[in-house]
PDB file of C-alpha atoms in Angstrom:
ATOM      1  CA  MET O   1       2.413  -8.602  -7.332  1.00 83.00           C
ATOM      2  CA  THR O   2       3.032  -9.992  -3.957  1.00 91.00           C
ATOM      3  CA  ARG O   3       2.485  -7.970  -0.970  1.00 92.00           C
ATOM      4  CA  THR O   4       5.884  -8.523  -0.111  1.00 92.00           C
ATOM      5  CA  GLU O   5       7.160  -7.056  -3.174  1.00 94.00           C
ATOM      6  CA  GLN O   6       4.275  -4.330  -2.851  1.00 95.00           C
ATOM      7  CA  PHE O   7       5.970  -3.292   0.356  1.00 95.00           C
ATOM      8  CA  LEU O   8       9.696  -3.651  -0.936  1.00 96.00           C
ATOM      9  CA  MET O   9       8.855  -1.368  -3.800  1.00 96.00           C
ATOM     10  CA  ARG O  10       7.157   1.478  -1.886  1.00 96.00           C
ATOM     11  CA  ARG O  11       9.998   1.634   0.842  1.00 97.00           C
ATOM     12  CA  GLN O  12      12.769   1.302  -2.131  1.00 97.00           C
ATOM     13  CA  LYS O  13      10.245   4.591  -3.463  1.00 97.00           C
ATOM     14  CA  ARG O  14      10.145   5.964   0.027  1.00 97.00           C
ATOM     15  CA  ILE O  15       6.236   6.199   0.222  1.00 97.00           C
ATOM     16  CA  LYS O  16       5.029   6.960   3.414  1.00 97.00           C
ATOM     17  CA  LEU O  17       1.926   4.699   4.467  1.00 97.00           C
ATOM     18  CA  SER O  18       0.149   8.571   5.463  1.00 97.00           C
ATOM     19  CA  GLU O  19       0.037   9.193   1.801  1.00 97.00           C
ATOM     20  CA  ILE O  20      -1.270   5.865   0.672  1.00 97.00           C
ATOM     21  CA  ALA O  21      -3.609   6.315   3.159  1.00 97.00           C
ATOM     22  CA  LYS O  22      -5.060   9.925   2.334  1.00 97.00           C
ATOM     23  CA  TYR O  23      -5.065   8.455  -1.116  1.00 97.00           C
ATOM     24  CA  ILE O  24      -7.137   5.127  -0.555  1.00 97.00           C
ATOM     25  CA  GLY O  25      -9.032   6.976   2.495  1.00 96.00           C
ATOM     26  CA  CYS O  26      -8.233   4.586   4.677  1.00 97.00           C
ATOM     27  CA  SER O  27      -6.072   4.458   8.177  1.00 97.00           C
ATOM     28  CA  ILE O  28      -2.387   4.161   8.283  1.00 97.00           C
ATOM     29  CA  ALA O  29      -2.881   1.217  10.849  1.00 98.00           C
ATOM     30  CA  LEU O  30      -5.066  -0.920   8.228  1.00 97.00           C
ATOM     31  CA  LEU O  31      -2.456  -0.569   5.636  1.00 97.00           C
ATOM     32  CA  SER O  32       0.511  -1.315   7.910  1.00 96.00           C
ATOM     33  CA  LYS O  33      -1.884  -4.880   8.881  1.00 96.00           C
ATOM     34  CA  TYR O  34      -2.434  -5.291   4.951  1.00 96.00           C
ATOM     35  CA  GLU O  35       1.381  -5.705   4.365  1.00 95.00           C
ATOM     36  CA  ASN O  36       2.171  -7.662   7.393  1.00 94.00           C
ATOM     37  CA  ASN O  37      -0.565  -9.837   6.172  1.00 93.00           C
ATOM     38  CA  LEU O  38      -2.692  -9.955   9.059  1.00 96.00           C
ATOM     39  CA  VAL O  39      -6.070  -8.596   7.726  1.00 96.00           C
ATOM     40  CA  ALA O  40      -7.345  -8.546   4.070  1.00 95.00           C
ATOM     41  CA  MET O  41      -8.758  -4.819   2.298  1.00 95.00           C
ATOM     42  CA  GLU O  42     -11.135  -4.658   0.007  1.00 96.00           C
ATOM     43  CA  SER O  43     -10.419  -4.778  -3.429  1.00 96.00           C
ATOM     44  CA  ILE O  44     -10.875  -1.506  -4.966  1.00 97.00           C
ATOM     45  CA  LYS O  45      -8.401  -0.675  -1.891  1.00 97.00           C
ATOM     46  CA  VAL O  46      -5.879  -2.857  -2.778  1.00 96.00           C
ATOM     47  CA  ARG O  47      -6.531  -1.661  -6.682  1.00 97.00           C
ATOM     48  CA  LYS O  48      -5.518   1.683  -5.841  1.00 97.00           C
ATOM     49  CA  TYR O  49      -2.824   0.690  -2.990  1.00 97.00           C
ATOM     50  CA  LYS O  50      -1.500  -1.047  -6.270  1.00 96.00           C
ATOM     51  CA  GLU O  51      -1.791   2.248  -8.539  1.00 96.00           C
ATOM     52  CA  TYR O  52      -0.224   4.768  -5.821  1.00 97.00           C
ATOM     53  CA  ILE O  53       2.774   2.831  -5.443  1.00 97.00           C
ATOM     54  CA  LEU O  54       3.565   1.891  -9.455  1.00 95.00           C
ATOM     55  CA  ASN O  55       2.650   5.451 -10.186  1.00 95.00           C
ATOM     56  CA  ASN O  56       4.902   7.704  -7.886  1.00 92.00           C
TER      57      ASN O  56
END
């Protein structure tokens, strides 16, 4: 699943970045930059990001 697909799925499910940030333990800004392909995140955070979107 690409970042764009993840982003679209998150928006479709109406999941806010603040919810995911709290779950992962990172900042909203980091998630926003990740979705816009400006930064890379640690693999464990990416896994938790995908997990949250798929399970909620």
